[in-house]
PDB file of C-alpha atoms in Angstrom:
ATOM      1  CA  UNK A1309     100.555  88.789  84.502  1.00  0.00           C
ATOM      2  CA  UNK A1310     103.282  89.130  81.856  1.00  0.00           C
ATOM      3  CA  UNK A1311     105.871  86.420  81.778  1.00  0.00           C
ATOM      4  CA  UNK A1312     109.240  88.151  82.140  1.00  0.00           C
ATOM      5  CA  UNK A1313     111.157  85.274  80.472  1.00  0.00           C
ATOM      6  CA  UNK A1314     108.706  84.419  77.665  1.00  0.00           C
ATOM      7  CA  UNK A1315     110.245  85.327  74.236  1.00  0.00           C
ATOM      8  CA  UNK A1316     107.980  87.267  71.961  1.00  0.00           C
ATOM      9  CA  UNK A1317     107.981  86.865  68.169  1.00  0.00           C
ATOM     10  CA  UNK A1318     109.147  90.017  66.425  1.00  0.00           C
ATOM     11  CA  UNK A1319     109.487  90.867  62.794  1.00  0.00           C
ATOM     12  CA  UNK A1320     112.797  91.789  61.239  1.00  0.00           C
ATOM     13  CA  UNK A1321     112.342  95.258  59.623  1.00  0.00           C
ATOM     14  CA  UNK A1322     115.724  95.688  58.095  1.00  0.00           C
ATOM     15  CA  UNK A1323     119.160  94.073  57.800  1.00  0.00           C
ATOM     16  CA  UNK A1324     122.336  96.102  57.190  1.00  0.00           C
ATOM     17  CA  UNK A1325     125.850  94.829  56.758  1.00  0.00           C
ATOM     18  CA  UNK A1326     128.166  96.878  58.939  1.00  0.00           C
ATOM     19  CA  UNK A1327     131.594  95.183  58.346  1.00  0.00           C
ATOM     20  CA  UNK A1328     133.114  91.974  57.221  1.00  0.00           C
ATOM     21  CA  UNK A1329     131.734  90.059  60.159  1.00  0.00           C
ATOM     22  CA  UNK A1330     128.955  92.315  61.737  1.00  0.00           C
ATOM     23  CA  UNK A1331     125.405  92.988  60.697  1.00  0.00           C
ATOM     24  CA  UNK A1332     122.769  95.178  62.238  1.00  0.00           C
ATOM     25  CA  UNK A1333     119.252  93.837  62.540  1.00  0.00           C
ATOM     26  CA  UNK A1334     116.288  96.232  63.096  1.00  0.00           C
ATOM     27  CA  UNK A1335     113.464  94.401  64.799  1.00  0.00           C
ATOM     28  CA  UNK A1336     109.883  95.539  65.490  1.00  0.00           C
ATOM     29  CA  UNK A1337     109.472  95.824  69.278  1.00  0.00           C
ATOM     30  CA  UNK A1338     107.672  98.038  71.768  1.00  0.00           C
ATOM     31  CA  UNK A1339     110.370  97.428  74.487  1.00  0.00           C
ATOM     32  CA  UNK A1340     111.932 100.526  75.978  1.00  0.00           C
ATOM     33  CA  UNK A1341     115.299  99.501  77.256  1.00  0.00           C
ATOM     34  CA  UNK A1342     117.667 101.870  79.040  1.00  0.00           C
ATOM     35  CA  UNK A1343     120.885 102.741  77.143  1.00  0.00           C
ATOM     36  CA  UNK A1344     123.315  99.829  77.745  1.00  0.00           C
ATOM     37  CA  UNK A1345     120.757  97.218  78.566  1.00  0.00           C
ATOM     38  CA  UNK A1346     120.570  93.958  76.568  1.00  0.00           C
ATOM     39  CA  UNK A1347     117.920  91.615  75.178  1.00  0.00           C
ATOM     40  CA  UNK A1348     117.904  87.899  74.685  1.00  0.00           C
ATOM     41  CA  UNK A1349     117.513  86.972  70.946  1.00  0.00           C
ATOM     42  CA  UNK A1350     116.412  83.466  70.180  1.00  0.00           C
ATOM     43  CA  UNK A1351     115.416  81.044  67.496  1.00  0.00           C
ATOM     44  CA  UNK A1352     113.304  78.033  68.547  1.00  0.00           C
ATOM     45  CA  UNK A1353     115.167  74.720  68.632  1.00  0.00           C
ATOM     46  CA  UNK A1354     118.428  76.538  68.027  1.00  0.00           C
ATOM     47  CA  UNK A1355     119.041  78.586  71.165  1.00  0.00           C
ATOM     48  CA  UNK A1356     119.369  82.206  72.359  1.00  0.00           C
ATOM     49  CA  UNK A1357     122.040  84.831  72.744  1.00  0.00           C
ATOM     50  CA  UNK A1358     122.378  88.035  74.815  1.00  0.00           C
ATOM     51  CA  UNK A1359     122.859  91.060  72.490  1.00  0.00           C
ATOM     52  CA  UNK A1360     123.126  94.698  73.523  1.00  0.00           C
ATOM     53  CA  UNK A1361     120.595  97.152  72.010  1.00  0.00           C
ATOM     54  CA  UNK A1362     122.682  99.342  69.668  1.00  0.00           C
ATOM     55  CA  UNK A1363     119.917 101.717  68.763  1.00  0.00           C
ATOM     56  CA  UNK A1364     116.218 102.265  69.346  1.00  0.00           C
ATOM     57  CA  UNK A1365     113.252 104.250  68.178  1.00  0.00           C
ATOM     58  CA  UNK A1366     109.523 104.300  68.021  1.00  0.00           C
ATOM     59  CA  UNK A1367     108.424 100.687  67.653  1.00  0.00           C
ATOM     60  CA  UNK A1368     111.850  99.196  66.855  1.00  0.00           C
ATOM     61  CA  UNK A1369     115.199  98.098  68.312  1.00  0.00           C
ATOM     62  CA  UNK A1370     118.546  97.547  66.595  1.00  0.00           C
ATOM     63  CA  UNK A1371     121.106  94.820  67.398  1.00  0.00           C
ATOM     64  CA  UNK A1372     124.585  94.790  65.965  1.00  0.00           C
ATOM     65  CA  UNK A1373     125.699  91.213  65.855  1.00  0.00           C
ATOM     66  CA  UNK A1374     128.939  89.393  65.142  1.00  0.00           C
ATOM     67  CA  UNK A1375     128.678  85.815  63.891  1.00  0.00           C
ATOM     68  CA  UNK A1376     130.494  83.744  66.501  1.00  0.00           C
ATOM     69  CA  UNK A1377     128.396  80.627  67.114  1.00  0.00           C
ATOM     70  CA  UNK A1378     125.390  78.496  66.364  1.00  0.00           C
ATOM     71  CA  UNK A1379     122.702  81.016  67.365  1.00  0.00           C
ATOM     72  CA  UNK A1380     124.312  84.070  65.702  1.00  0.00           C
ATOM     73  CA  UNK A1381     125.062  82.096  62.510  1.00  0.00           C
ATOM     74  CA  UNK A1382     121.403  81.137  62.293  1.00  0.00           C
ATOM     75  CA  UNK A1383     120.339  84.768  62.918  1.00  0.00           C
ATOM     76  CA  UNK A1384     122.578  85.724  60.000  1.00  0.00           C
ATOM     77  CA  UNK A1385     120.461  83.563  57.788  1.00  0.00           C
ATOM     78  CA  UNK A1386     117.413  85.664  58.472  1.00  0.00           C
ATOM     79  CA  UNK A1387     116.126  88.377  56.157  1.00  0.00           C
ATOM     80  CA  UNK A1388     113.673  91.250  56.292  1.00  0.00           C
ATOM     81  CA  UNK A1389     110.259  89.955  57.062  1.00  0.00           C
ATOM     82  CA  UNK A1390     111.501  86.950  59.000  1.00  0.00           C
ATOM     83  CA  UNK A1391     110.894  86.440  62.721  1.00  0.00           C
ATOM     84  CA  UNK A1392     113.244  86.643  65.690  1.00  0.00           C
ATOM     85  CA  UNK A1393     112.165  85.995  69.269  1.00  0.00           C
ATOM     86  CA  UNK A1394     113.048  88.633  71.944  1.00  0.00           C
ATOM     87  CA  UNK A1395     112.801  88.698  75.776  1.00  0.00           C
ATOM     88  CA  UNK A1396     113.915  91.459  77.951  1.00  0.00           C
ATOM     89  CA  UNK A1397     115.340  94.049  78.451  1.00  0.00           C
ATOM     90  CA  UNK A1398     117.704  92.873  81.168  1.00  0.00           C
ATOM     91  CA  UNK A1399     120.526  94.101  83.277  1.00  0.00           C
ATOM     92  CA  UNK A1400     121.688  97.584  84.435  1.00  0.00           C
ATOM     93  CA  UNK A1401     122.482 100.157  81.691  1.00  0.00           C
ATOM     94  CA  UNK A1402     124.509 103.288  81.691  1.00  0.00           C
ATOM     95  CA  UNK A1403     123.607 105.706  84.460  1.00  0.00           C
ATOM     96  CA  UNK A1404     122.604 108.284  81.843  1.00  0.00           C
ATOM     97  CA  UNK A1405     121.036 110.787  84.218  1.00  0.00           C
ATOM     98  CA  UNK A1406     124.363 110.913  86.093  1.00  0.00           C
ATOM     99  CA  UNK A1407     126.022 111.994  82.841  1.00  0.00           C
ATOM    100  CA  UNK A1408     123.663 114.908  82.285  1.00  0.00           C
ATOM    101  CA  UNK A1409     125.354 118.285  82.104  1.00  0.00           C
ATOM    102  CA  UNK A1410     128.853 116.735  82.382  1.00  0.00           C
ATOM    103  CA  UNK A1411     131.780 116.246  80.119  1.00  0.00           C
ATOM    104  CA  UNK A1412     131.491 112.712  78.732  1.00  0.00           C
ATOM    105  CA  UNK A1413     134.454 110.575  77.623  1.00  0.00           C
ATOM    106  CA  UNK A1414     133.688 107.383  75.647  1.00  0.00           C
ATOM    107  CA  UNK A1415     136.386 104.902  74.810  1.00  0.00           C
ATOM    108  CA  UNK A1416     135.537 101.850  72.677  1.00  0.00           C
ATOM    109  CA  UNK A1417     137.342  98.958  71.060  1.00  0.00           C
ATOM    110  CA  UNK A1418     135.852  97.102  68.066  1.00  0.00           C
ATOM    111  CA  UNK A1419     132.194  96.208  68.404  1.00  0.00           C
ATOM    112  CA  UNK A1420     132.292  97.695  71.942  1.00  0.00           C
ATOM    113  CA  UNK A1421     130.938 100.751  70.074  1.00  0.00           C
ATOM    114  CA  UNK A1422     127.565  98.960  69.811  1.00  0.00           C
ATOM    115  CA  UNK A1423     126.594  99.109  73.463  1.00  0.00           C
ATOM    116  CA  UNK A1424     127.256 102.935  73.550  1.00  0.00           C
ATOM    117  CA  UNK A1425     125.764 103.731  70.181  1.00  0.00           C
ATOM    118  CA  UNK A1426     122.315 104.642  71.408  1.00  0.00           C
ATOM    119  CA  UNK A1427     123.841 106.783  74.178  1.00  0.00           C
ATOM    120  CA  UNK A1428     125.948 108.593  71.591  1.00  0.00           C
ATOM    121  CA  UNK A1429     122.864 109.117  69.496  1.00  0.00           C
ATOM    122  CA  UNK A1430     121.339 110.781  72.543  1.00  0.00           C
ATOM    123  CA  UNK A1431     124.314 112.989  73.177  1.00  0.00           C
ATOM    124  CA  UNK A1432     124.628 114.021  69.551  1.00  0.00           C
ATOM    125  CA  UNK A1433     120.889 114.677  69.173  1.00  0.00           C
ATOM    126  CA  UNK A1434     120.148 116.489  72.436  1.00  0.00           C
ATOM    127  CA  UNK A1435     122.222 119.632  72.427  1.00  0.00           C
ATOM    128  CA  UNK A1436     122.186 120.286  76.212  1.00  0.00           C
ATOM    129  CA  UNK A1437     122.269 116.735  77.496  1.00  0.00           C
ATOM    130  CA  UNK A1438     126.007 116.770  78.152  1.00  0.00           C
ATOM    131  CA  UNK A1439     128.576 119.602  77.904  1.00  0.00           C
ATOM    132  CA  UNK A1440     130.628 117.777  75.333  1.00  0.00           C
ATOM    133  CA  UNK A1441     131.722 114.297  74.254  1.00  0.00           C
ATOM    134  CA  UNK A1442     135.291 113.077  73.746  1.00  0.00           C
ATOM    135  CA  UNK A1443     135.062 109.813  71.726  1.00  0.00           C
ATOM    136  CA  UNK A1444     138.048 107.532  71.205  1.00  0.00           C
ATOM    137  CA  UNK A1445     137.075 104.533  69.035  1.00  0.00           C
ATOM    138  CA  UNK A1446     139.472 101.882  67.807  1.00  0.00           C
ATOM    139  CA  UNK A1447     139.298  98.933  65.478  1.00  0.00           C
ATOM    140  CA  UNK A1448     141.752  96.252  64.611  1.00  0.00           C
ATOM    141  CA  UNK A1449     141.738  97.093  60.934  1.00  0.00           C
ATOM    142  CA  UNK A1450     139.730  98.873  58.280  1.00  0.00           C
ATOM    143  CA  UNK A1451     137.675  95.735  57.561  1.00  0.00           C
ATOM    144  CA  UNK A1452     136.301  95.733  61.127  1.00  0.00           C
ATOM    145  CA  UNK A1453     134.950  99.330  61.225  1.00  0.00           C
ATOM    146  CA  UNK A1454     131.269  99.548  62.033  1.00  0.00           C
ATOM    147  CA  UNK A1455     128.677 102.380  61.864  1.00  0.00           C
ATOM    148  CA  UNK A1456     130.410 104.284  59.067  1.00  0.00           C
ATOM    149  CA  UNK A1457     127.633 106.792  58.759  1.00  0.00           C
ATOM    150  CA  UNK A1458     127.468 107.550  62.432  1.00  0.00           C
ATOM    151  CA  UNK A1459     131.314 107.884  62.704  1.00  0.00           C
ATOM    152  CA  UNK A1460     131.142 110.600  60.071  1.00  0.00           C
ATOM    153  CA  UNK A1461     128.336 112.376  61.750  1.00  0.00           C
ATOM    154  CA  UNK A1462     129.959 112.194  65.204  1.00  0.00           C
ATOM    155  CA  UNK A1463     133.156 113.589  63.815  1.00  0.00           C
ATOM    156  CA  UNK A1464     131.179 116.801  63.010  1.00  0.00           C
ATOM    157  CA  UNK A1465     129.464 116.986  66.345  1.00  0.00           C
ATOM    158  CA  UNK A1466     131.891 115.422  68.934  1.00  0.00           C
ATOM    159  CA  UNK A1467     135.528 115.503  69.758  1.00  0.00           C
ATOM    160  CA  UNK A1468     136.708 112.315  68.109  1.00  0.00           C
ATOM    161  CA  UNK A1469     139.749 110.173  67.662  1.00  0.00           C
ATOM    162  CA  UNK A1470     139.312 107.168  65.368  1.00  0.00           C
ATOM    163  CA  UNK A1471     142.212 104.668  65.323  1.00  0.00           C
ATOM    164  CA  UNK A1472     143.221 101.388  63.669  1.00  0.00           C
ATOM    165  CA  UNK A1473     145.509  98.989  65.470  1.00  0.00           C
ATOM    166  CA  UNK A1474     147.312  97.728  62.395  1.00  0.00           C
ATOM    167  CA  UNK A1475     146.126  99.696  59.325  1.00  0.00           C
ATOM    168  CA  UNK A1476     146.581 103.178  57.945  1.00  0.00           C
ATOM    169  CA  UNK A1477     143.473 105.154  56.778  1.00  0.00           C
ATOM    170  CA  UNK A1478     143.213 108.810  55.761  1.00  0.00           C
ATOM    171  CA  UNK A1479     141.846 110.792  58.667  1.00  0.00           C
ATOM    172  CA  UNK A1480     142.469 107.993  61.131  1.00  0.00           C
ATOM    173  CA  UNK A1481     145.252 107.475  63.665  1.00  0.00           C
ATOM    174  CA  UNK A1482     147.277 104.321  64.040  1.00  0.00           C
ATOM    175  CA  UNK A1483     147.671 102.578  67.384  1.00  0.00           C
ATOM    176  CA  UNK A1484     145.784 101.189  70.364  1.00  0.00           C
ATOM    177  CA  UNK A1485     143.115 103.348  71.971  1.00  0.00           C
ATOM    178  CA  UNK A1486     145.281 103.553  75.171  1.00  0.00           C
ATOM    179  CA  UNK A1487     147.831 105.660  73.236  1.00  0.00           C
ATOM    180  CA  UNK A1488     145.319 108.468  72.894  1.00  0.00           C
ATOM    181  CA  UNK A1489     143.932 108.632  76.437  1.00  0.00           C
ATOM    182  CA  UNK A1490     146.641 111.207  77.357  1.00  0.00           C
ATOM    183  CA  UNK A1491     144.996 113.570  74.832  1.00  0.00           C
ATOM    184  CA  UNK A1492     141.810 113.784  76.898  1.00  0.00           C
ATOM    185  CA  UNK A1493     141.818 117.203  78.689  1.00  0.00           C
ATOM    186  CA  UNK A1494     140.906 115.950  82.203  1.00  0.00           C
ATOM    187  CA  UNK A1495     142.621 119.010  83.568  1.00  0.00           C
ATOM    188  CA  UNK A1496     140.031 121.317  82.121  1.00  0.00           C
ATOM    189  CA  UNK A1497     137.057 119.195  83.374  1.00  0.00           C
ATOM    190  CA  UNK A1498     137.417 119.696  87.100  1.00  0.00           C
ATOM    191  CA  UNK A1499     135.192 117.128  88.777  1.00  0.00           C
ATOM    192  CA  UNK A1500     132.436 117.527  86.216  1.00  0.00           C
ATOM    193  CA  UNK A1501     132.935 114.455  84.002  1.00  0.00           C
ATOM    194  CA  UNK A1502     132.195 110.753  83.430  1.00  0.00           C
ATOM    195  CA  UNK A1503     134.058 108.118  81.446  1.00  0.00           C
ATOM    196  CA  UNK A1504     132.577 105.088  79.646  1.00  0.00           C
ATOM    197  CA  UNK A1505     134.779 102.216  78.389  1.00  0.00           C
ATOM    198  CA  UNK A1506     133.685  99.203  76.339  1.00  0.00           C
ATOM    199  CA  UNK A1507     135.651  96.652  74.496  1.00  0.00           C
ATOM    200  CA  UNK A1508     137.467  93.290  74.871  1.00  0.00           C
ATOM    201  CA  UNK A1509     138.587  92.608  78.435  1.00  0.00           C
ATOM    202  CA  UNK A1510     142.307  93.225  77.825  1.00  0.00           C
ATOM    203  CA  UNK A1511     141.448  96.573  76.200  1.00  0.00           C
ATOM    204  CA  UNK A1512     139.239  97.630  79.135  1.00  0.00           C
ATOM    205  CA  UNK A1513     141.884  96.591  81.636  1.00  0.00           C
ATOM    206  CA  UNK A1514     144.689  98.599  80.155  1.00  0.00           C
ATOM    207  CA  UNK A1515     142.449 101.512  79.247  1.00  0.00           C
ATOM    208  CA  UNK A1516     141.348 101.687  82.845  1.00  0.00           C
ATOM    209  CA  UNK A1517     144.962 101.706  84.014  1.00  0.00           C
ATOM    210  CA  UNK A1518     145.891 104.449  81.515  1.00  0.00           C
ATOM    211  CA  UNK A1519     142.900 106.478  82.600  1.00  0.00           C
ATOM    212  CA  UNK A1520     144.227 106.382  86.217  1.00  0.00           C
ATOM    213  CA  UNK A1521     147.685 107.335  84.927  1.00  0.00           C
ATOM    214  CA  UNK A1522     146.189 110.383  83.334  1.00  0.00           C
ATOM    215  CA  UNK A1523     144.464 111.392  86.505  1.00  0.00           C
ATOM    216  CA  UNK A1524     140.926 110.157  86.006  1.00  0.00           C
ATOM    217  CA  UNK A1525     138.936 109.474  89.183  1.00  0.00           C
ATOM    218  CA  UNK A1526     138.107 105.687  89.334  1.00  0.00           C
ATOM    219  CA  UNK A1527     134.657 106.570  90.758  1.00  0.00           C
ATOM    220  CA  UNK A1528     133.832 108.485  87.567  1.00  0.00           C
ATOM    221  CA  UNK A1529     134.638 105.510  85.181  1.00  0.00           C
ATOM    222  CA  UNK A1530     132.009 102.985  84.000  1.00  0.00           C
ATOM    223  CA  UNK A1531     132.560  99.782  82.003  1.00  0.00           C
ATOM    224  CA  UNK A1532     130.303  97.226  80.261  1.00  0.00           C
ATOM    225  CA  UNK A1533     130.679  93.501  80.291  1.00  0.00           C
ATOM    226  CA  UNK A1534     128.859  90.770  78.299  1.00  0.00           C
ATOM    227  CA  UNK A1535     130.540  87.715  79.792  1.00  0.00           C
ATOM    228  CA  UNK A1536     129.050  84.280  79.082  1.00  0.00           C
ATOM    229  CA  UNK A1537     125.561  85.435  79.884  1.00  0.00           C
ATOM    230  CA  UNK A1538     122.969  82.747  79.290  1.00  0.00           C
ATOM    231  CA  UNK A1539     119.674  82.965  81.227  1.00  0.00           C
ATOM    232  CA  UNK A1540     119.818  86.731  81.890  1.00  0.00           C
ATOM    233  CA  UNK A1541     118.013  86.331  85.210  1.00  0.00           C
ATOM    234  CA  UNK A1542     120.771  85.072  87.558  1.00  0.00           C
ATOM    235  CA  UNK A1543     119.794  81.448  87.646  1.00  0.00           C
ATOM    236  CA  UNK A1544     122.187  79.516  85.463  1.00  0.00           C
ATOM    237  CA  UNK A1545     125.451  80.974  86.963  1.00  0.00           C
ATOM    238  CA  UNK A1546     127.270  81.088  83.611  1.00  0.00           C
ATOM    239  CA  UNK A1547     128.080  84.760  84.043  1.00  0.00           C
ATOM    240  CA  UNK A1548     129.044  84.667  87.678  1.00  0.00           C
ATOM    241  CA  UNK A1549     132.445  86.122  88.532  1.00  0.00           C
ATOM    242  CA  UNK A1550     133.224  85.592  92.228  1.00  0.00           C
ATOM    243  CA  UNK A1551     130.020  86.923  93.857  1.00  0.00           C
ATOM    244  CA  UNK A1552     128.919  89.046  90.838  1.00  0.00           C
ATOM    245  CA  UNK A1553     126.281  88.017  88.338  1.00  0.00           C
ATOM    246  CA  UNK A1554     126.970  90.053  85.198  1.00  0.00           C
ATOM    247  CA  UNK A1555     123.385  89.700  83.917  1.00  0.00           C
ATOM    248  CA  UNK A1556     121.884  91.046  87.128  1.00  0.00           C
ATOM    249  CA  UNK A1557     124.491  93.394  88.570  1.00  0.00           C
ATOM    250  CA  UNK A1558     125.690  94.587  85.143  1.00  0.00           C
ATOM    251  CA  UNK A1559     126.475  94.511  82.343  1.00  0.00           C
ATOM    252  CA  UNK A1560     127.400  98.074  83.279  1.00  0.00           C
ATOM    253  CA  UNK A1561     129.645  98.407  86.308  1.00  0.00           C
ATOM    254  CA  UNK A1562     131.396 101.314  88.027  1.00  0.00           C
ATOM    255  CA  UNK A1563     135.200 100.889  87.531  1.00  0.00           C
ATOM    256  CA  UNK A1564     135.624 100.341  91.259  1.00  0.00           C
ATOM    257  CA  UNK A1565     133.901  96.994  90.736  1.00  0.00           C
ATOM    258  CA  UNK A1566     134.928  96.397  87.131  1.00  0.00           C
ATOM    259  CA  UNK A1567     138.620  96.451  87.699  1.00  0.00           C
ATOM    260  CA  UNK A1568     138.252  93.253  89.711  1.00  0.00           C
ATOM    261  CA  UNK A1569     136.304  91.567  86.850  1.00  0.00           C
ATOM    262  CA  UNK A1570     138.807  92.007  83.980  1.00  0.00           C
ATOM    263  CA  UNK A1571     141.312  89.283  83.442  1.00  0.00           C
TER     264      UNK A1571
END
């Protein structure tokens, strides 16, 4: 019987710098995670970290990682041909089949774009999967922008608003993502829509409130959390918020639950 928590050695196929602090690692793997699920990446004698799958294909997974600690710093020292250890996938991803045939609204802040990247690939690549996509994606400044190629491609295929909190950039708006929620045409959607929100907790909190102000149904909103997850199987308790275990019950939650989890 396969050991669900046994890390497997996997070869790094490619390493790509996305921004000043983020890199994307493509790793050989036969795992087939749902959109929005995460894997545990580890290095023996160093530790492990939960990372969302930012893209996937035949025999590979991609992880977009920000260097924020001992494990991720060590991962950043790895190159093509080196080995990372993976276990998973874990958690509950986006309810993709519930989005089928609907208007989809995606709002992200910073590297919150990574957990929805594979879902956006599906939406852009499968013509009839959803009716359309309204993407609002914000970054603190130009140095923090990730997925430059995809952002250009999505601009051609989706309804997009790209924004920088503090900088000005040609073709981009200036301001927080919450400032652009009012431009989403909820009135033309009827009841046939879904909303996805990912980013830092304050961003998700205020985006959720603004969505409600603009008439969005709270039962049609979904959010993703990656809060202090450690073991990924609900044993260590690091990710517990009240009675909720983020690694088991999430990281994707309906807003009716998520609004009680944001600080």
